[in-house]
XYZ file of C-alpha atoms in Angstrom:
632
model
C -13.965 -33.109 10.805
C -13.835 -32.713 14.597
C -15.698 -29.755 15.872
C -12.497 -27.764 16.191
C -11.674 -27.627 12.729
C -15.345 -26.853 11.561
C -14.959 -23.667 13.716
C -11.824 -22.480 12.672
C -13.072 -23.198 9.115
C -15.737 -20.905 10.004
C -13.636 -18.496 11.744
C -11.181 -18.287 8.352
C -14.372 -18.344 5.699
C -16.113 -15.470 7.416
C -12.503 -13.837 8.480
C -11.357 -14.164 4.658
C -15.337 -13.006 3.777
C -14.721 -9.316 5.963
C -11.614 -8.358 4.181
C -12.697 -8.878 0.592
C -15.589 -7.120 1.621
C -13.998 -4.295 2.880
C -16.367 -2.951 4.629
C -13.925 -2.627 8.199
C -10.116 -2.120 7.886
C -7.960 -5.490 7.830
C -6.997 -4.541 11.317
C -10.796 -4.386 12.645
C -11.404 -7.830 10.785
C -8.468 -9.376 11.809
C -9.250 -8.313 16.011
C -12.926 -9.625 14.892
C -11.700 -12.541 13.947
C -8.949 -13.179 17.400
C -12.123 -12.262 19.544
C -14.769 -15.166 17.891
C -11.503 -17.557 18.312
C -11.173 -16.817 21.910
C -15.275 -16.482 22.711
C -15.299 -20.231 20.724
C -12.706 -21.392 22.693
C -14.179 -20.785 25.905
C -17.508 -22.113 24.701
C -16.004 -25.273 23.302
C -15.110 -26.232 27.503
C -11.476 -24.321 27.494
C -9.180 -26.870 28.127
C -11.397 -29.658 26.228
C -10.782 -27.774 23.070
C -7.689 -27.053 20.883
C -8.473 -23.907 19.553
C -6.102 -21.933 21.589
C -3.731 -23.407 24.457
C -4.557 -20.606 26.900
C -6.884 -17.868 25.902
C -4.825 -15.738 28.543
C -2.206 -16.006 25.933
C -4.369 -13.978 23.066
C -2.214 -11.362 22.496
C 1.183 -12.943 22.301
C 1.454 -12.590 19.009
C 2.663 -8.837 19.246
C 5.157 -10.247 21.019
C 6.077 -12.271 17.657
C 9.249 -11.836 16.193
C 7.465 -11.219 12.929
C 6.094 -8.478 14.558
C 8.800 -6.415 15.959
C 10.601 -7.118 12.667
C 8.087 -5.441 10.519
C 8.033 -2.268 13.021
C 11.385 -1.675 13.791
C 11.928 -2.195 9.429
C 9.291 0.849 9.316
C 11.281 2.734 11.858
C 14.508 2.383 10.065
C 12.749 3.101 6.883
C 11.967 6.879 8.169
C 15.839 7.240 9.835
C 17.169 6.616 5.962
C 14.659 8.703 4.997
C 15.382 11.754 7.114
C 19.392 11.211 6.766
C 18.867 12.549 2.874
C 20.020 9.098 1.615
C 17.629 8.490 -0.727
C 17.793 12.321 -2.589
C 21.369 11.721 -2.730
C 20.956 8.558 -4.586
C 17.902 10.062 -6.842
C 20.505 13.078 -7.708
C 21.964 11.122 -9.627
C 19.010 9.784 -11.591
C 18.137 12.634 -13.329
C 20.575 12.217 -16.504
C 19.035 9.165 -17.475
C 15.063 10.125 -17.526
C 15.353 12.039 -21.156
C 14.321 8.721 -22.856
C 11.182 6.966 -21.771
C 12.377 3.598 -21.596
C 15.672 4.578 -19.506
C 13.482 6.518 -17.458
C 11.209 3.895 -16.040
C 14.298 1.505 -15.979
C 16.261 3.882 -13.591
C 13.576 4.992 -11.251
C 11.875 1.504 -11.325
C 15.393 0.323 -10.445
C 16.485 2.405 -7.665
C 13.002 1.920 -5.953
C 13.300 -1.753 -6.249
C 16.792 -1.618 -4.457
C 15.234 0.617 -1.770
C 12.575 -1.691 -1.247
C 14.568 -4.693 -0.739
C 15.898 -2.391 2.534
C 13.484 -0.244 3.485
C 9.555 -1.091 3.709
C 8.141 -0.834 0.342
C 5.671 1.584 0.426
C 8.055 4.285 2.125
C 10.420 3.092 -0.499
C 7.748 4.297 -2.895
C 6.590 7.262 -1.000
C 9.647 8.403 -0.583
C 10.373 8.739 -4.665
C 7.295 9.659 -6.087
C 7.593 13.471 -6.081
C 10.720 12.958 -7.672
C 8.963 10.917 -9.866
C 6.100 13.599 -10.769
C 8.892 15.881 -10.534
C 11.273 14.925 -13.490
C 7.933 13.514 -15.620
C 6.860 16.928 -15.719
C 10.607 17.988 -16.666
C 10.502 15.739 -19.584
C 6.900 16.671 -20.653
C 5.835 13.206 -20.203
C 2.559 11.590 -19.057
C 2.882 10.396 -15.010
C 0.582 7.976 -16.099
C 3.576 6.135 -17.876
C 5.862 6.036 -15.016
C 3.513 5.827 -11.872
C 2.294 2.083 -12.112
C 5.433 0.744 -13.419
C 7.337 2.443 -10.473
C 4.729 1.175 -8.417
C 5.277 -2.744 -9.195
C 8.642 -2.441 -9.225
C 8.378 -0.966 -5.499
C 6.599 -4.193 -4.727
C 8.759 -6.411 -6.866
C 11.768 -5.226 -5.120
C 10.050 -6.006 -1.611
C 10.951 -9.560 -2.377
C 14.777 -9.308 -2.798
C 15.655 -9.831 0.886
C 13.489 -10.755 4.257
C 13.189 -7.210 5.532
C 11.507 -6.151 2.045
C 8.251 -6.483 2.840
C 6.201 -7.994 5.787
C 5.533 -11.817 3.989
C 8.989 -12.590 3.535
C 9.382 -11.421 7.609
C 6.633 -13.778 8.269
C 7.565 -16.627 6.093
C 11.037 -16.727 7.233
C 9.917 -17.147 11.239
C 7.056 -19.670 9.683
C 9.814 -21.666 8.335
C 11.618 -21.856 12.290
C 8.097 -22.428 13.948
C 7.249 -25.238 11.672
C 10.606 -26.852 12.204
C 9.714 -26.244 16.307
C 6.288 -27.756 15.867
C 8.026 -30.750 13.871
C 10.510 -31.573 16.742
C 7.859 -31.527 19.543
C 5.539 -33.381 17.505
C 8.366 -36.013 17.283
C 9.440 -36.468 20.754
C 6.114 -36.593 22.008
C 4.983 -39.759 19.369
C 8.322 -41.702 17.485
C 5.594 -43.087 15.232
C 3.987 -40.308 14.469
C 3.916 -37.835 10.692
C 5.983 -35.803 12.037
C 8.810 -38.615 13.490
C 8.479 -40.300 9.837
C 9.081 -36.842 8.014
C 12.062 -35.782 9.898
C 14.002 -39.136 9.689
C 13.029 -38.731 5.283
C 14.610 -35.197 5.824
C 17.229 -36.629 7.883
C 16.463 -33.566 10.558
C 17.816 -35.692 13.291
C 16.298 -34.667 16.607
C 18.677 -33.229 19.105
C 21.332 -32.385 15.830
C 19.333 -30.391 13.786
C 18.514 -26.786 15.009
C 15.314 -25.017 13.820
C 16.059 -21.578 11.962
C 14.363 -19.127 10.080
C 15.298 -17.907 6.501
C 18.508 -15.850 6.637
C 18.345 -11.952 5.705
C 19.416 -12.434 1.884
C 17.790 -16.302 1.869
C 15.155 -14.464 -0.802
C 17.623 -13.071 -2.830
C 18.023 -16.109 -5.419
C 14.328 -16.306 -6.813
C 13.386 -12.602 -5.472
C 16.368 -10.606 -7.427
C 16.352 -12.631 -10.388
C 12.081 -12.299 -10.255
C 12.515 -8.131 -9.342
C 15.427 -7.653 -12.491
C 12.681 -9.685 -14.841
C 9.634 -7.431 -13.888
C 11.667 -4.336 -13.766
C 12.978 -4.863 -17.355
C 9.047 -6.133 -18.028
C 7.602 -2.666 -16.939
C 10.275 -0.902 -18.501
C 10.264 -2.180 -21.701
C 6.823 -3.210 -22.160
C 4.401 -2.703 -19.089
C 4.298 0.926 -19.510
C 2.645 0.415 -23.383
C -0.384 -1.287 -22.013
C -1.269 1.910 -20.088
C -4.607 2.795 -22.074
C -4.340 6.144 -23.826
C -6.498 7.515 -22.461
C -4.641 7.882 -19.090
C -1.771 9.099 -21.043
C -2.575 12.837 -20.743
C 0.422 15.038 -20.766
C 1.292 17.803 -17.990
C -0.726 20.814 -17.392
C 0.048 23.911 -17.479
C -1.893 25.257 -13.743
C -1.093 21.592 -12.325
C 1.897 19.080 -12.292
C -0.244 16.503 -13.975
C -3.926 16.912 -16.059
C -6.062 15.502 -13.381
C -9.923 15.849 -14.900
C -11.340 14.530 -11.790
C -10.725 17.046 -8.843
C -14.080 18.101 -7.409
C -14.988 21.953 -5.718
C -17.985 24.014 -4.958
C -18.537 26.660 -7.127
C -21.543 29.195 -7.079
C -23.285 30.984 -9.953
C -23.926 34.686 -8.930
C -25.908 37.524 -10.507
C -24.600 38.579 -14.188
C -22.901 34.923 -14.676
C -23.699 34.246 -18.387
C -25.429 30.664 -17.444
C -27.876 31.797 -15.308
C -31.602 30.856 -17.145
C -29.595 28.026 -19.308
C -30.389 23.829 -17.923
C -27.847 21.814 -16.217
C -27.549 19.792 -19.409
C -26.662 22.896 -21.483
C -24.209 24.391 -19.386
C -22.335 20.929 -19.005
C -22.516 20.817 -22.839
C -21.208 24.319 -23.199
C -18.074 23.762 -21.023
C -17.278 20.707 -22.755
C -14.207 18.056 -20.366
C -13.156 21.487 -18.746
C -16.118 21.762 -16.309
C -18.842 19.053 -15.183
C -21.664 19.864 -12.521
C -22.239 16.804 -10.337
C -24.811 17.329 -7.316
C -27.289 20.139 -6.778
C -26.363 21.870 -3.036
C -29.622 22.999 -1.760
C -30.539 25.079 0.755
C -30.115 22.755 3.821
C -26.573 22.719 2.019
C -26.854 19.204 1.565
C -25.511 17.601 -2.483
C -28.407 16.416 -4.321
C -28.918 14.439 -7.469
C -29.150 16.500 -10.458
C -32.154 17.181 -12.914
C -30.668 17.570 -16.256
C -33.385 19.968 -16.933
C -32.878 22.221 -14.125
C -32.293 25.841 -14.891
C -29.498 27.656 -13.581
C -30.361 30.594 -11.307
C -28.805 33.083 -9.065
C -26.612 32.163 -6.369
C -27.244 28.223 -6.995
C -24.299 26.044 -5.491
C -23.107 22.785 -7.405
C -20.400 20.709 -6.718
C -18.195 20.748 -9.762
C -15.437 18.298 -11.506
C -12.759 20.175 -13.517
C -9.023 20.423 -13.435
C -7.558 23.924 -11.785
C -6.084 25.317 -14.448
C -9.611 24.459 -16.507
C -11.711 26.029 -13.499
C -9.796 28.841 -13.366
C -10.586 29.582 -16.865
C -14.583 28.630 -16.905
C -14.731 31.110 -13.852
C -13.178 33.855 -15.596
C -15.167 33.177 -18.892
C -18.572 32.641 -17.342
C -18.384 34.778 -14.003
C -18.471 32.127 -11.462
C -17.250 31.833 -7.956
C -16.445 29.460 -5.417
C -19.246 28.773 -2.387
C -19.369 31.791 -0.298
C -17.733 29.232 2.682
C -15.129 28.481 0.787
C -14.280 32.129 -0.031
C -14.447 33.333 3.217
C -11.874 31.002 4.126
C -9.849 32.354 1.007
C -10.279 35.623 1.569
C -8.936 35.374 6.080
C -5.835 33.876 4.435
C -4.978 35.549 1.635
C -1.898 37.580 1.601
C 1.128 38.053 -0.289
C 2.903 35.000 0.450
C -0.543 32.800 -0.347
C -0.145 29.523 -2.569
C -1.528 26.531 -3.654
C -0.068 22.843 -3.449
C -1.486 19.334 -4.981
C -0.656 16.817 -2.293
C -1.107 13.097 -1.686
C -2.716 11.803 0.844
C 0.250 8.799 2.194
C -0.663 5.668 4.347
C 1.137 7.344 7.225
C -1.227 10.060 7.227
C -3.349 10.693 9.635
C -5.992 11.891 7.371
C -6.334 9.061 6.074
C -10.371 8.024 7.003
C -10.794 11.863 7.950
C -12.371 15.082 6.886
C -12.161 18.383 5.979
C -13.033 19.372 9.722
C -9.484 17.151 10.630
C -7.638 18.881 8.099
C -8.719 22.478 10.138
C -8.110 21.232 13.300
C -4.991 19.736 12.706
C -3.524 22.890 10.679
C -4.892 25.674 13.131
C -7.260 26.998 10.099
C -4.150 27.835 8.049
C -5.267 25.812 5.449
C -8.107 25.728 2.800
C -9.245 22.544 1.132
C -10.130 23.750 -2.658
C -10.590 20.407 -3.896
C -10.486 16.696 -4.258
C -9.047 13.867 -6.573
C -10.039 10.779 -6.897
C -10.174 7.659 -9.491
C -11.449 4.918 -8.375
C -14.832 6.459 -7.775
C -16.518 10.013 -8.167
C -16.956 12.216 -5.541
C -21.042 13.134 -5.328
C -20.635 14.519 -1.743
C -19.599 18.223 -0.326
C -16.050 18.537 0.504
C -17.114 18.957 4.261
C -18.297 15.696 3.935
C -15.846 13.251 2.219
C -13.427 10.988 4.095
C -9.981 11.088 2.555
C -8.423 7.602 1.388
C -5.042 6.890 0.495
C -3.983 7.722 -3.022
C -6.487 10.924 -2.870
C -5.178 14.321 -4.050
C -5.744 17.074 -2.772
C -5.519 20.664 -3.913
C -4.528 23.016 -0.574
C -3.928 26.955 -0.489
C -1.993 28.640 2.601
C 0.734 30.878 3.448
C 3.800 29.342 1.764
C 5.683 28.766 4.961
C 2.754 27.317 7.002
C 1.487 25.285 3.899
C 4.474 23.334 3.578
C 4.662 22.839 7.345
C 1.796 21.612 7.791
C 1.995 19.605 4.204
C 5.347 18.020 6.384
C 3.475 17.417 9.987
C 0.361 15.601 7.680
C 2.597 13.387 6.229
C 1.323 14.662 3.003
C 3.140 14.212 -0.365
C 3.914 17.319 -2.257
C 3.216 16.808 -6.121
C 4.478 20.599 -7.221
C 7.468 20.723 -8.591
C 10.444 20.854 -5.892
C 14.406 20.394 -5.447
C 16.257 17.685 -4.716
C 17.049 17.860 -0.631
C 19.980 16.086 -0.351
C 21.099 15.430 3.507
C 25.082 16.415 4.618
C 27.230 13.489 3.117
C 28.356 12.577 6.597
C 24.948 12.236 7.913
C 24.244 9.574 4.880
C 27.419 7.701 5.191
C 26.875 7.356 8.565
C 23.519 6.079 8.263
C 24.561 3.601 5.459
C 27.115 2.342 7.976
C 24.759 1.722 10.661
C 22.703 -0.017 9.178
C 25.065 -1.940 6.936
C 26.210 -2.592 10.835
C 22.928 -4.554 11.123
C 22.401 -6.552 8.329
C 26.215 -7.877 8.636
C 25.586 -8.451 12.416
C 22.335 -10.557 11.171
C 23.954 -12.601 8.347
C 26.935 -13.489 10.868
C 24.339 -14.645 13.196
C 25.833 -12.655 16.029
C 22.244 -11.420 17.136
C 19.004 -12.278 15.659
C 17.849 -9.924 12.987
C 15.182 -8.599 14.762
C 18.157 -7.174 18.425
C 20.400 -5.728 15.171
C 17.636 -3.739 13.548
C 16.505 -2.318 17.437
C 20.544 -2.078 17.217
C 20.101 0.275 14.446
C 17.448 2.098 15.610
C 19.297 3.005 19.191
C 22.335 4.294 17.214
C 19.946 6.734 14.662
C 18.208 7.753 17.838
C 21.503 8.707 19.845
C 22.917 10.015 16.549
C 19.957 12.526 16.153
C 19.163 11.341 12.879
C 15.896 9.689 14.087
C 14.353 12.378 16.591
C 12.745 10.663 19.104
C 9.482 12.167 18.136
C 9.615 10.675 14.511
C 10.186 7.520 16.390
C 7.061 5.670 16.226
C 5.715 7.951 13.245
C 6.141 5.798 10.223
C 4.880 2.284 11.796
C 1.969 1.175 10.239
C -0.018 0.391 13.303
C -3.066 -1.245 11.540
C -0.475 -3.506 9.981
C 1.170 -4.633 13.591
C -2.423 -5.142 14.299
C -3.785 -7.491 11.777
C -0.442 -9.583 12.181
C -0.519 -9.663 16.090
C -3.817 -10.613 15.924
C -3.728 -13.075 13.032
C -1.284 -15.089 14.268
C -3.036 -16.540 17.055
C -5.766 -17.514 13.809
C -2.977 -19.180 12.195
C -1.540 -21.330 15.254
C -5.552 -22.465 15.783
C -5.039 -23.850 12.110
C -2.472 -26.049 13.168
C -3.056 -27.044 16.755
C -6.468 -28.126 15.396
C -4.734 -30.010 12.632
C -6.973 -28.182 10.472
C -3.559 -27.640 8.348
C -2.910 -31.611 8.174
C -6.683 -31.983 6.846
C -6.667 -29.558 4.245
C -2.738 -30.426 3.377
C -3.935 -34.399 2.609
C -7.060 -33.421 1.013
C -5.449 -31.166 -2.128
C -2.536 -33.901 -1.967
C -4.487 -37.084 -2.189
C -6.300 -34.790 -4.965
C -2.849 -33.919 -6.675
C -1.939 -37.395 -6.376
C 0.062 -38.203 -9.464
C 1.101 -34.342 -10.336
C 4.810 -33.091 -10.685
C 6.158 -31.393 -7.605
C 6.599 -28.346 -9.797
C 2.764 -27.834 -10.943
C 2.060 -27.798 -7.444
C 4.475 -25.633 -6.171
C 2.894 -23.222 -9.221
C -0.693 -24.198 -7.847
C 0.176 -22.888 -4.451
C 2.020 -19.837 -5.703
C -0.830 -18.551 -8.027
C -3.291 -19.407 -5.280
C -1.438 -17.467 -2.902
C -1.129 -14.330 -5.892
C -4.957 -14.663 -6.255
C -5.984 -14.224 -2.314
C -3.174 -11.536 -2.134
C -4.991 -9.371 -5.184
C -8.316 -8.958 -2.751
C -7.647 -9.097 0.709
C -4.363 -8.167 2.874
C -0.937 -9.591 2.011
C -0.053 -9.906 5.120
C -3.111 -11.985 6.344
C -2.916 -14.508 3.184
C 0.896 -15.820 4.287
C -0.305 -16.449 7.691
C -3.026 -18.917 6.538
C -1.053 -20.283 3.420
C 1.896 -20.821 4.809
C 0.591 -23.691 7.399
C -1.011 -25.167 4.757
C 1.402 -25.098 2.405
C 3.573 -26.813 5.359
C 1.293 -29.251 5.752
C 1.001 -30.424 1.773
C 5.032 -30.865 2.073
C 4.836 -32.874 4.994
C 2.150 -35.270 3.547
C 4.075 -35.603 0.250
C 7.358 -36.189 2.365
C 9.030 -33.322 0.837
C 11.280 -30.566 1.966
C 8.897 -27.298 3.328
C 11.230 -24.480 1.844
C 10.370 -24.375 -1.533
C 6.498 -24.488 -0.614
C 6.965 -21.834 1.656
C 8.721 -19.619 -1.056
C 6.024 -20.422 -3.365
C 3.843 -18.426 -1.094
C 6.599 -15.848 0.157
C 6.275 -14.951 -3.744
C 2.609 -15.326 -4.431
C 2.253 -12.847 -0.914
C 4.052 -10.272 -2.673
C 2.648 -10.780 -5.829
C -0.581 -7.792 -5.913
C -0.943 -6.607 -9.050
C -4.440 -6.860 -10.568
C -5.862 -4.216 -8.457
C -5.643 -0.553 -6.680
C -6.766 -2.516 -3.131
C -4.364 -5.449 -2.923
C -1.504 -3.083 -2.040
C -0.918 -0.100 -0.472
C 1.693 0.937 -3.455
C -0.982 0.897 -5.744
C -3.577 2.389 -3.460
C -0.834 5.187 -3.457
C -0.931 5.659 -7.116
C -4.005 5.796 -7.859
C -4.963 9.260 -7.668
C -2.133 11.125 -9.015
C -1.562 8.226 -12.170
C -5.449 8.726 -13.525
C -6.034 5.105 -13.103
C -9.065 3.209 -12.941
C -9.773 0.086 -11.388
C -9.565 -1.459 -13.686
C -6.152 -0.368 -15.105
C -4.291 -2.738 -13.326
C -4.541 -6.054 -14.543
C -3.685 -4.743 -18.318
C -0.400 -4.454 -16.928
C -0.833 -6.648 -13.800
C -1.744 -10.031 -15.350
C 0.836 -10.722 -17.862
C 3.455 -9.628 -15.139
C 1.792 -12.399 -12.245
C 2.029 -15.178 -15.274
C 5.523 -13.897 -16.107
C 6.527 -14.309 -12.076
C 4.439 -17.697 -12.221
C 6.678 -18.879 -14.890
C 9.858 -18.121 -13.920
C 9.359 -17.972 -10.227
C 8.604 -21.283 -10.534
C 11.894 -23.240 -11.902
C 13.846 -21.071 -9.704
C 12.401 -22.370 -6.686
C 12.940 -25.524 -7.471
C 16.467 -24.688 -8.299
C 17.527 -22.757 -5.832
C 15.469 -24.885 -3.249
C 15.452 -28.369 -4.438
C 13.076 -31.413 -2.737
């Protein structure tokens, strides 16, 4: 290996090390990562090394059609969503949730027909209060319909190239590689390259590089999405563990056990005198101390042994409803902060709301002190929900995630405001708010305008989609302030700066190294099992670190195993397109199951019950289908 190579090696082992990790946000790794390529470049003598071609040319990857494509998708994901399309659609979903089955089937349909046009996670977002809604209509468990709805959002991402941000970047691999190909030809007739186009018969100055087409996905991706629909529906949804199965509340939309408040034991409460163990024992599931607050009002570890005395502070796990009820029965009261806040809002319009914290809010990573900032003090944080781990700090204290739930009270006007500017989901129970039929038609138009103007190849996909966006704009459906609101900025990030990373892999031919390695080592293996190798590779890297980030680096490499076997790229590159999309063994590998989290009563480890049989399912089929619709 040439020194190049060991240092982009490095630069991928340690880059690849950071995000399962997790200690910084993929977008902090990823600019991590673009900044040691660049310093190592410049080390390395500049122009005597191939690690970039000019490090003045580091952030040209924002300029990547990828990259605009994955924005201006977001964008046009929040225009549908404000025209009312997607109420108007889940209208008429509500006479087929009265049996469980049909009920998963319809809503885990509809979301996986949104997500093949709209970004997946807004797709999701943008359906789970109905969701909650009609599960607490039918007096069934969310728990039953949350994570199937969930993979089907994600499923559905890989019906077209817009779905979700691996097919966008797999479909402009697929033109680069073709690019790189050419110029690596004309520059060297004898050359890898040369020898692999004339086997393709790509005949230089005749064939034209071009990415995958809008609906180029739709062959393996819809007949994969109907499979795993009909798999969640029919059987996913039974290997939820019973546990998590608990059925609505009565003071909440859904039995959450794990919300977390302050609570204070005053003079005449009937636990005062009695340990820590005792009184846990005595309230039974309803009510569980956690932390001691002490005086420096700082949460403590508990002594099981400690007595209760007056005016003691404890943080506190219990559902409302149940807290409600253990306050009334045992005289206790909320921190004398928290009721002072209470008590300057209260009036006769005050009310409480559960709400989910989305991955376009900008709470997310945030406290409590945020929340009162960014609401002028007209809201009160009661409490906090959340699965994956327990809360042991004070509420002033914890940093919200995605997926958290929170329980808010407020005026009823200024809650839901403020619930609206916070990009907060409501989990209550609401209507249907279907937009003025002319205002969805004419969205549906527009941007049926752009996808027809893409598959004609009148303007690239990514000029149709801006296209789109001008029209909503000028229309008023997409107010210019909401204009930038839904793009997931630490995605444009990681991808503008990951690119760069991915190039170095080639123009080091890092790619070509690792690509004749794993061949020379499946020497004598059918196409097909390696086409499956690289596709439940790619589904493995995608469960613990970024989607995203894991096409970038497979997709050269996968590029570069075709080209040393002298066969054609496409279905190697699908193989990963599918294994990119594929994240369903844990909460962290997407942001659709980050998002249900909370409000489902997972656990971490929840996910692969469900999760694994449905990656060998896609494994198995995806795989003949490939080779099918994309033969060698």
């Amino acid at each position: 290996m040439s020194t190049d190579q060991i240092v982009i090696s490095l630069i991928i082992i340690i880059t690849f090390g950071l995000f399962i990790w997790g200690r910084w946000r993929y977008d902090i790794v990823s600019l991590i990562a673009l900044f040691t390529l660049v310093l190592m470049d410049s080390i390395l003598g500049g122009e005597a090394s191939s690690l970039m071609s000019d490090p003045g040319q580091a952030f040209m990857g924002f300029g990547h059609p990828a990259v605009i494509t994955v924005a201006a998708v977001l964008v046009i994901s929040r225009a549908l969503r404000n025209s009312g399309a997607v109420d108007l659609m889940a209208r008429y979903l509500k006479p087929l949730t009265h049996q469980q089955t049909s009920h998963i089937t319809s809503l885990g349909g509809l979301i996986a027909v949104l997500s093949a046009f709209m970004n997946n996670v807004g797709a999701l977002a943008l359906m789970l209060p109905v969701a909650m809604k009609t599960a607490w209509e039918q007096k069934r468990s969310p728990s039953l319909l949350l994570m199937p709805i969930a993979f089907a959002s994600i499923l559905g991402g890989m019906i077209t190239m817009i779905g979700t941000p691996p097919n966008i970047i797999i479909a402009s691999m697929r033109q680069q590689q073709q690019e790189l190909l050419l110029s690596a030809a004309a520059s060297d007739s004898n050359s890898q390259a040369a020898a692999y186009l004339k086997q393709m018969d790509m005949v230089p100055g005749i064939f034209e590089p071009a990415p995958f087409g809008l609906f180029d996905f739709t062959p393996v991706g819809g007949i994969i999405a109907i499979l795993g629909v009909l798999f969640v529906a029919l059987v996913g949804w039974r290997l939820v563990p019973r546990e998590r199965q608990v059925q609505p509340g009565s003071g909440s939309l859904f039995s959450l056990e794990e919300y977390v408040t302050e609570i204070r034991f005053p003079e005449g409460s009937g636990l005062i005198g009695e340990s820590v163990e005792a009184v846990n024992r005595v309230t039974g599931d309803k009510l569980t101390l956690l932390r001691y607050i002490n005086r420096e009002g700082k949460a403590r570890p508990l002594n099981l042994n400690n007595r209760i005395q007056i005016d003691d502070q404890y943080l506190a796990m219990a559902d409302p409803a149940d807290l409600k009820e253990m306050m009334d029965t045992y005289s206790l009261k909320l921190t004398k902060e928290m009721r002072y806040r209470i008590d300057s809002l209260k009036n006769e319009d005050t009310t409480f709301i559960e709400v989910l914290v989305s991955p376009e809010s900008p709470l997310v990573g945030r406290g409590r002190s945020y929340l009162r900032r960014r609401s002028s003090n007209q809201l009160v944080l009661m409490s906090v929900a959340r699965q994956d781990k327990p809360i042991h700090k004070r509420l002033g204290k914890v940093q919200f995630r995605v997926g958290d739930v929170l329980l808010l009270q407020g005026d009823k006007e200024l809650l839901h405001t403020n619930v609206a500017a916070l990009d907060l989901l409501p989990l209550a129970e609401r209507e249907i708010e279907v937009g003025v039929l002319s205002t969805v038609s004419y969205a549906l138009f527009i941007f049926a305008a752009a996808i027809l103007l893409s598959i004609l190849s009148i303007v690239p996909t990514t000029i149709s989609f801006i296209g789109a966006i001008l029209a909503y704009v000028f229309s008023g459906i997409l107010p210019v302030r909401d204009l930038y609101k839904n793009i997931d900025w630490p995605i444009i990030i990681l991808l503008g700066a990951m690119i760069p990373i991915s190039s170095a892999l080639q123009s080091t031919g890092t790619t070509t190294l690792i690509a004749d390695q794993v061949s020379l080592m499946a020497q004598g293996l059918p196409t097909w099992v390696i086409v499956a190798l690289i596709m439940a590779i790619t589904m493995t890297l995608s469960d613990i670190i970024n989607n995203a980030a894991t096409a970038l680096i497979m997709a050269p490499i996968s590029v570069g195993m075709a080209i040393s076997m002298g066969v054609n790229m496409d279905p190697f590159l699908m193989a990963v397109a599918v294994g990119a999309s594929c994240a369903f063994l844990t909460p962290i590998g997407h942001q659709c199951n980050a998002l249900i989290l909370g409000p489902g009563g997972y656990r971490f480890s929840d996910y692969w019950r469900m999760g694994l049989p449905l990656e060998i399912i896609i494994v198995a089929a995806g795989t003949p289908l490939i080779m099918h619709f994309w033969p060698l």
